Short mmCIF file of C-alpha atoms and ligand atoms in Angstrom, two decimals:
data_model
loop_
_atom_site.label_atom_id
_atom_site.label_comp_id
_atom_site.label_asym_id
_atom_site.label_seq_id
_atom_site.Cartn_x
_atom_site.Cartn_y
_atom_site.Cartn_z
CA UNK A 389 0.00 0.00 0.00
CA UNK A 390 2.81 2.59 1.20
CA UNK A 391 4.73 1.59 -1.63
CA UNK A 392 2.09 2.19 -4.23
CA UNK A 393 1.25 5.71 -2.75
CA UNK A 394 4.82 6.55 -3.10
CA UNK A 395 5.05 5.49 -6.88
CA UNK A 396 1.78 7.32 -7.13
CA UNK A 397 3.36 9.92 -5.73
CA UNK A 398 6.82 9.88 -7.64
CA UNK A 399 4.80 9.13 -10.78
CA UNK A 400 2.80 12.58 -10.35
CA UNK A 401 6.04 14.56 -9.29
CA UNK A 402 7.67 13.59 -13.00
CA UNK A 403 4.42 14.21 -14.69
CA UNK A 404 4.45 17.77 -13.06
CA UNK A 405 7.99 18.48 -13.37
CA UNK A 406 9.20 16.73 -16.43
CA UNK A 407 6.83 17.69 -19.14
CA UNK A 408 6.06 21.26 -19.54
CA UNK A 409 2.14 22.57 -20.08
CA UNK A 410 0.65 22.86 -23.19
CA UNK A 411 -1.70 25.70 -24.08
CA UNK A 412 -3.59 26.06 -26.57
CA UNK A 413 -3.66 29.59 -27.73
CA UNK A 414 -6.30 30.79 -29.92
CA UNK A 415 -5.70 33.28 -32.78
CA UNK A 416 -7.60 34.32 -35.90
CA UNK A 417 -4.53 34.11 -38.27
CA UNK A 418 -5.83 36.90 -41.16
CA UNK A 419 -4.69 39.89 -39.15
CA UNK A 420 -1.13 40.88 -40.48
CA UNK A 421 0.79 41.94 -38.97
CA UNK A 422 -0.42 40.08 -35.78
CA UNK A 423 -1.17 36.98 -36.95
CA UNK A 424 -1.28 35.17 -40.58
CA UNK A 425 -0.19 32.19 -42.28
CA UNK A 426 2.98 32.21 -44.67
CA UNK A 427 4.19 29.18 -46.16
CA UNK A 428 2.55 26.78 -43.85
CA UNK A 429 3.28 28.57 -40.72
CA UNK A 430 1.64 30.77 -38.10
CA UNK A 431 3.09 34.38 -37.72
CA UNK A 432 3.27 37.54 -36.93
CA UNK A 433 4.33 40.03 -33.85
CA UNK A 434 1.67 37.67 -31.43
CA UNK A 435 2.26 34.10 -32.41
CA UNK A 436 6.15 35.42 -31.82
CA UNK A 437 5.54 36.94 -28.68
CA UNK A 438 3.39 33.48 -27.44
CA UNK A 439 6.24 31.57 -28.49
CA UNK A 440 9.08 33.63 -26.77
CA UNK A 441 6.88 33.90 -23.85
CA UNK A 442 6.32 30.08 -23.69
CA UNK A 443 10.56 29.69 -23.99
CA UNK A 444 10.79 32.38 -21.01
CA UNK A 445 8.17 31.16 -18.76
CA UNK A 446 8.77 27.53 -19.68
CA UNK A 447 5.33 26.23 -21.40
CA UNK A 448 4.63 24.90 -24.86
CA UNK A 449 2.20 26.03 -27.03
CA UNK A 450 -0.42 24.76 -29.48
CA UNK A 451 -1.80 27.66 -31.92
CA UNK A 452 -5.58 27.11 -32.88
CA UNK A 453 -6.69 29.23 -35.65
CA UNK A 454 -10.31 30.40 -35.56
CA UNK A 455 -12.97 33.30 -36.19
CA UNK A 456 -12.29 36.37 -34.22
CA UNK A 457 -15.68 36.24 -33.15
CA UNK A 458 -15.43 32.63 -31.84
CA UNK A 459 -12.32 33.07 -30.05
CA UNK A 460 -14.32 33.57 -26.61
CA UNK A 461 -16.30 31.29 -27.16
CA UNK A 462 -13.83 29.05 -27.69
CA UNK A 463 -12.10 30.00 -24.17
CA UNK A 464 -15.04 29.72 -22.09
CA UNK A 465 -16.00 26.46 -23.13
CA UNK A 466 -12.71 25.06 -22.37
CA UNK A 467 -11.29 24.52 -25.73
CA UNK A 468 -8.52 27.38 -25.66
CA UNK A 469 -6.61 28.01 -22.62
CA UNK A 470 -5.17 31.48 -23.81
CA UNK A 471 -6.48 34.36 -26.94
CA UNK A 472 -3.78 35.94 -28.56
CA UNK A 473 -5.58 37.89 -31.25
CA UNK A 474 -4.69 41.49 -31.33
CA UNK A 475 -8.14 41.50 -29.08
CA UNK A 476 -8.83 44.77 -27.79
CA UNK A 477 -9.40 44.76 -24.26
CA UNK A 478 -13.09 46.32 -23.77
CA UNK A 479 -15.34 46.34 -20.48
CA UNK A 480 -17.78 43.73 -22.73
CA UNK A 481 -15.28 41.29 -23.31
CA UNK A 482 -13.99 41.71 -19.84
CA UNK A 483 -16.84 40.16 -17.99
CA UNK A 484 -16.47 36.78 -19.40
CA UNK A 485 -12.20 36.47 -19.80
CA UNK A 486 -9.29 38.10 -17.91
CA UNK A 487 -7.50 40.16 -19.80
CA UNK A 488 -3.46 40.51 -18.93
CA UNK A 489 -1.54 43.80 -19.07
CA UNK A 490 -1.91 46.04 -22.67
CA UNK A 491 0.43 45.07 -24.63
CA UNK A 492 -0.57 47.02 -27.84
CA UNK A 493 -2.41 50.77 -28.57
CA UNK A 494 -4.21 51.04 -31.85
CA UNK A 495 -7.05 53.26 -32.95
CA UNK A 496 -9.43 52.85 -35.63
CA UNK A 497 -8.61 53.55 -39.85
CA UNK A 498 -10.97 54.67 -41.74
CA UNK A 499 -9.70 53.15 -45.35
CA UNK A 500 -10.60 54.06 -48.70
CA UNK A 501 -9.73 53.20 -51.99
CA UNK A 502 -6.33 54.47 -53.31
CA UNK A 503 -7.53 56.52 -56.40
CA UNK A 504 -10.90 57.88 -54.37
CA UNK A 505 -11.09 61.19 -53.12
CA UNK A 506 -13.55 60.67 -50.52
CA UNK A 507 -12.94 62.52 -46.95
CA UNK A 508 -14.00 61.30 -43.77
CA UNK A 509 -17.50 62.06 -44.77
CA UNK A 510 -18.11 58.41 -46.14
CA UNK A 511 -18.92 57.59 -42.73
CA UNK A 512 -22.13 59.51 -43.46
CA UNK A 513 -25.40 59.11 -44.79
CA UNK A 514 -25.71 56.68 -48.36
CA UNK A 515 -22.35 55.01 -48.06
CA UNK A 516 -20.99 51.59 -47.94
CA UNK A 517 -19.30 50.76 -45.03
CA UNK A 518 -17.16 47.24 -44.02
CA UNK A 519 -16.01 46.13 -41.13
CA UNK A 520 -14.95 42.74 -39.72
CA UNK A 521 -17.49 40.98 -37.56
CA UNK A 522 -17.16 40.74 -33.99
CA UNK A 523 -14.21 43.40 -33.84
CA UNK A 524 -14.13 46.83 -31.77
CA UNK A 525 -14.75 48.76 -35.52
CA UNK A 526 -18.09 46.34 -35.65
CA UNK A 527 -19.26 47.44 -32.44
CA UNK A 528 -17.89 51.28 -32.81
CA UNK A 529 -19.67 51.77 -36.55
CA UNK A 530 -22.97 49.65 -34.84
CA UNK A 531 -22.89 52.54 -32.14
CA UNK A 532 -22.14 55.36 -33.40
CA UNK A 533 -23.11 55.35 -37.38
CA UNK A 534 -25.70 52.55 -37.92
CA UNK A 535 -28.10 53.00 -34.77
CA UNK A 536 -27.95 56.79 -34.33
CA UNK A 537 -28.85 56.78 -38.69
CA UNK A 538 -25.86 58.66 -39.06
CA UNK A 539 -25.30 56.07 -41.95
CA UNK A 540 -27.71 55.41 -44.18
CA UNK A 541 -25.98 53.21 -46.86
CA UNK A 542 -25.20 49.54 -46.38
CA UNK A 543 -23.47 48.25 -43.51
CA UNK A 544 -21.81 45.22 -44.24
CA UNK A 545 -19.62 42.69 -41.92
CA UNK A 546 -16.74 40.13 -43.14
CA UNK A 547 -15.37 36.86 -41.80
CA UNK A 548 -11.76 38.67 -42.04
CA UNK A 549 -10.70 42.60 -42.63
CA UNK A 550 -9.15 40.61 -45.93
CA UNK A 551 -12.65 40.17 -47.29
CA UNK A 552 -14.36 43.80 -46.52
CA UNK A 553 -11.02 44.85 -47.93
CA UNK A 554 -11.26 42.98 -50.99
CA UNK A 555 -14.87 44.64 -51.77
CA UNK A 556 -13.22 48.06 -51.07
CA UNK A 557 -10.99 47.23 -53.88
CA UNK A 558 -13.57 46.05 -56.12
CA UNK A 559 -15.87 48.95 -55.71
CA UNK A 560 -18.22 47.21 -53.64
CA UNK A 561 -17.77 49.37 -49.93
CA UNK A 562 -16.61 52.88 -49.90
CA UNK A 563 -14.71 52.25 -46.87
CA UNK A 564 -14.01 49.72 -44.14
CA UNK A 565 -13.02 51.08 -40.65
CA UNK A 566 -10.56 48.62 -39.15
CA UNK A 567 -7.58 48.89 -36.70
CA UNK A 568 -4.89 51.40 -37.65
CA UNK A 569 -1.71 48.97 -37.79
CA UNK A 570 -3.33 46.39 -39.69
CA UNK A 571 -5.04 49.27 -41.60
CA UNK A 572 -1.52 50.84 -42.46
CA UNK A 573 0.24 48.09 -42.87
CA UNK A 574 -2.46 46.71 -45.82
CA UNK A 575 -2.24 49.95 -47.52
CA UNK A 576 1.34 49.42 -48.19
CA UNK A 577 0.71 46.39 -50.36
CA UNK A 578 -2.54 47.01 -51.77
CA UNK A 579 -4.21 49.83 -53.50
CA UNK A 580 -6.29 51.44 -50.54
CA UNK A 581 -5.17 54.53 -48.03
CA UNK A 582 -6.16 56.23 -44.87
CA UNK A 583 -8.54 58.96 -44.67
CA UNK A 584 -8.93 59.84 -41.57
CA UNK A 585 -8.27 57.86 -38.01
CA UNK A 586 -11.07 57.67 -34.85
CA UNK A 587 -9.24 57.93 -31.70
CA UNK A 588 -10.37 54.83 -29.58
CA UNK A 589 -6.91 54.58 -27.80
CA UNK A 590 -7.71 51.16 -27.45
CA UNK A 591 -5.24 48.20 -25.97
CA UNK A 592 -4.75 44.80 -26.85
CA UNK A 593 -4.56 42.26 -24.49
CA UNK A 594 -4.12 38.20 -24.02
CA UNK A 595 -7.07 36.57 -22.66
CA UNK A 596 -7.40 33.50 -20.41
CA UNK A 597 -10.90 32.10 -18.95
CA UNK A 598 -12.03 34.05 -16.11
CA UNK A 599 -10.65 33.47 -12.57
CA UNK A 600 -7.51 31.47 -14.27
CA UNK A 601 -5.46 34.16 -12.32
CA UNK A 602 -2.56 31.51 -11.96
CA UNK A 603 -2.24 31.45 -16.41
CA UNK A 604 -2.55 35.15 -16.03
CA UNK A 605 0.14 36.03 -13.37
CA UNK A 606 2.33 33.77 -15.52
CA UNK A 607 1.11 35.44 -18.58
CA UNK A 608 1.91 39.11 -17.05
CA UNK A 609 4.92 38.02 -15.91
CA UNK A 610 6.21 36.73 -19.28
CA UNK A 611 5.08 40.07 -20.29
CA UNK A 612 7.00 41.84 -17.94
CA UNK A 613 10.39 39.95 -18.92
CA UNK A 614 9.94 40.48 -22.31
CA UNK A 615 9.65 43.92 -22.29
CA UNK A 616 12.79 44.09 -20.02
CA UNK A 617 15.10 41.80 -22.21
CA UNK A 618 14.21 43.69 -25.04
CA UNK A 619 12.43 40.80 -26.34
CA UNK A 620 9.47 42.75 -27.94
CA UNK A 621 11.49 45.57 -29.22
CA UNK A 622 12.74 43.23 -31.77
CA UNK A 623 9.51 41.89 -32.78
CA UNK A 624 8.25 45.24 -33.33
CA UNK A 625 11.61 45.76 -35.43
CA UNK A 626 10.87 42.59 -37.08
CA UNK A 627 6.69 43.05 -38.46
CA UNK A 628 6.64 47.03 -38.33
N1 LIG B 1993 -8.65 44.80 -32.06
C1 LIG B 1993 -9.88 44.47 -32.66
C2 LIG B 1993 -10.80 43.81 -31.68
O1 LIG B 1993 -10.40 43.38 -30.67
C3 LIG B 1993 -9.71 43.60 -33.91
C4 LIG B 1993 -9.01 42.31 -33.64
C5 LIG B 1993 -8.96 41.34 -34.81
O2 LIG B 1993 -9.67 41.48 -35.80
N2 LIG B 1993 -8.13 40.33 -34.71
O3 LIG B 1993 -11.96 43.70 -31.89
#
């Protein structure tokens, strides 16, 4: 009996010790220059930063690729662990996950085709207007343009930014109000540009299910060291 209990017991200890956690880290991998696929392979300045930060605070990773706007979903149910998804940290989203310190400050683009000269007035009245569903330029063109009749045009919602951008292109939207790095950083290789930018000083954050404060501690703290060792200077060097 005492002999079982201690291989029990010696049998848990290596279990605990020897093999390192996995978590499964959610992402929505069409959001360059955050997340995306290139030859095979997931990407980008947060699958980077969940991979240093799994070397530095000694955890593996498994990267799940999803909808945005399953993501939490995905976490309360049990089938992520962690969201790392340029996700905007917002006092909705914060009653169901934990959010970890900011790690990222974006506002919101306002993006129009390259040869257009429309002005920040497309947000009003008979335009066409994309966004990508589920995302903080949803909820702020829902609010602000589509309820109050502001906007009177068609208001139109995309899997991905790629798709609403890919209408812009084709003459389908007038423009598609998106977050201003991933905004900027699409206008360089495609034919579209910035009109005008909505200050929502927003921050992105990681995620983990709520009351999973020992992930998040772990989380912040990877955060922390990452910052100090200069870590996430040279992924900003590297996608920006
Ligand atoms: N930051 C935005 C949000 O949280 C968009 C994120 C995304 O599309 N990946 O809603």
């Amino acid at each position: 009996m005492k002999k079982s209990l201690l291989f029990l017991i010696v049998v848990m200890l290596v279990v605990s010790f020897g093999f390192a956690k996995v978590y499964r880290v959610g992402t929505s991998a069409g959001f360059p220059p955050f997340e995306y696929v290139e030859k095979g392979e997931y990407v980008g300045f947060d699958m980077d930063l969940m991979r240093e930060m799994a070397k530095e605070m000694d955890f593996e990773i498994e990267i799940i690729d999803m909808s945005f706007d399953s993501l939490i979903a995905g976490l309360v149910s049990g089938n992520l662990d962690i969201i790392a998804a340029g996700m905007t940290i917002t006092d909705q989203r914060a009653k169901v996950v934990d959010f970890s310190d900011p790690y990222w400050t974006a506002d919101q683009s306002i993006s129009v085709k390259e040869d257009s000269d429309l002005t920040i007035t497309v947000l009003f009245g008979d335009h066409n207007i994309g966004v990508q569903t589920g995302t903080t330029g949803d909820l702020w063109v829902e609010e602000h343009l589509e309820k109050t009749g502001i906007l009177t045009g068609r208001y139109k919602r995309y899997d991905t930014f790629v798709l609403a951008m890919t209408d812009l292109v084709n003459g389908n939207l007038d423009a598609v109000v998106l977050d201003s790095p991933v905004a900027d950083r699409f206008a360089k290789v495609r034919p579209v540009k910035t009109i005008g930018v909505i200050k929502s000083d927003e921050k992105y954050g990681l995620a983990v299910r709520k009351g999973n404060s020992k992930l998040l501690e772990t989380i912040n703290e990877g955060l922390k060291r990452l910052e100090e060792n200069g870590t996430i200077d040279e992924l900003i060097a590297k996608y920006f």
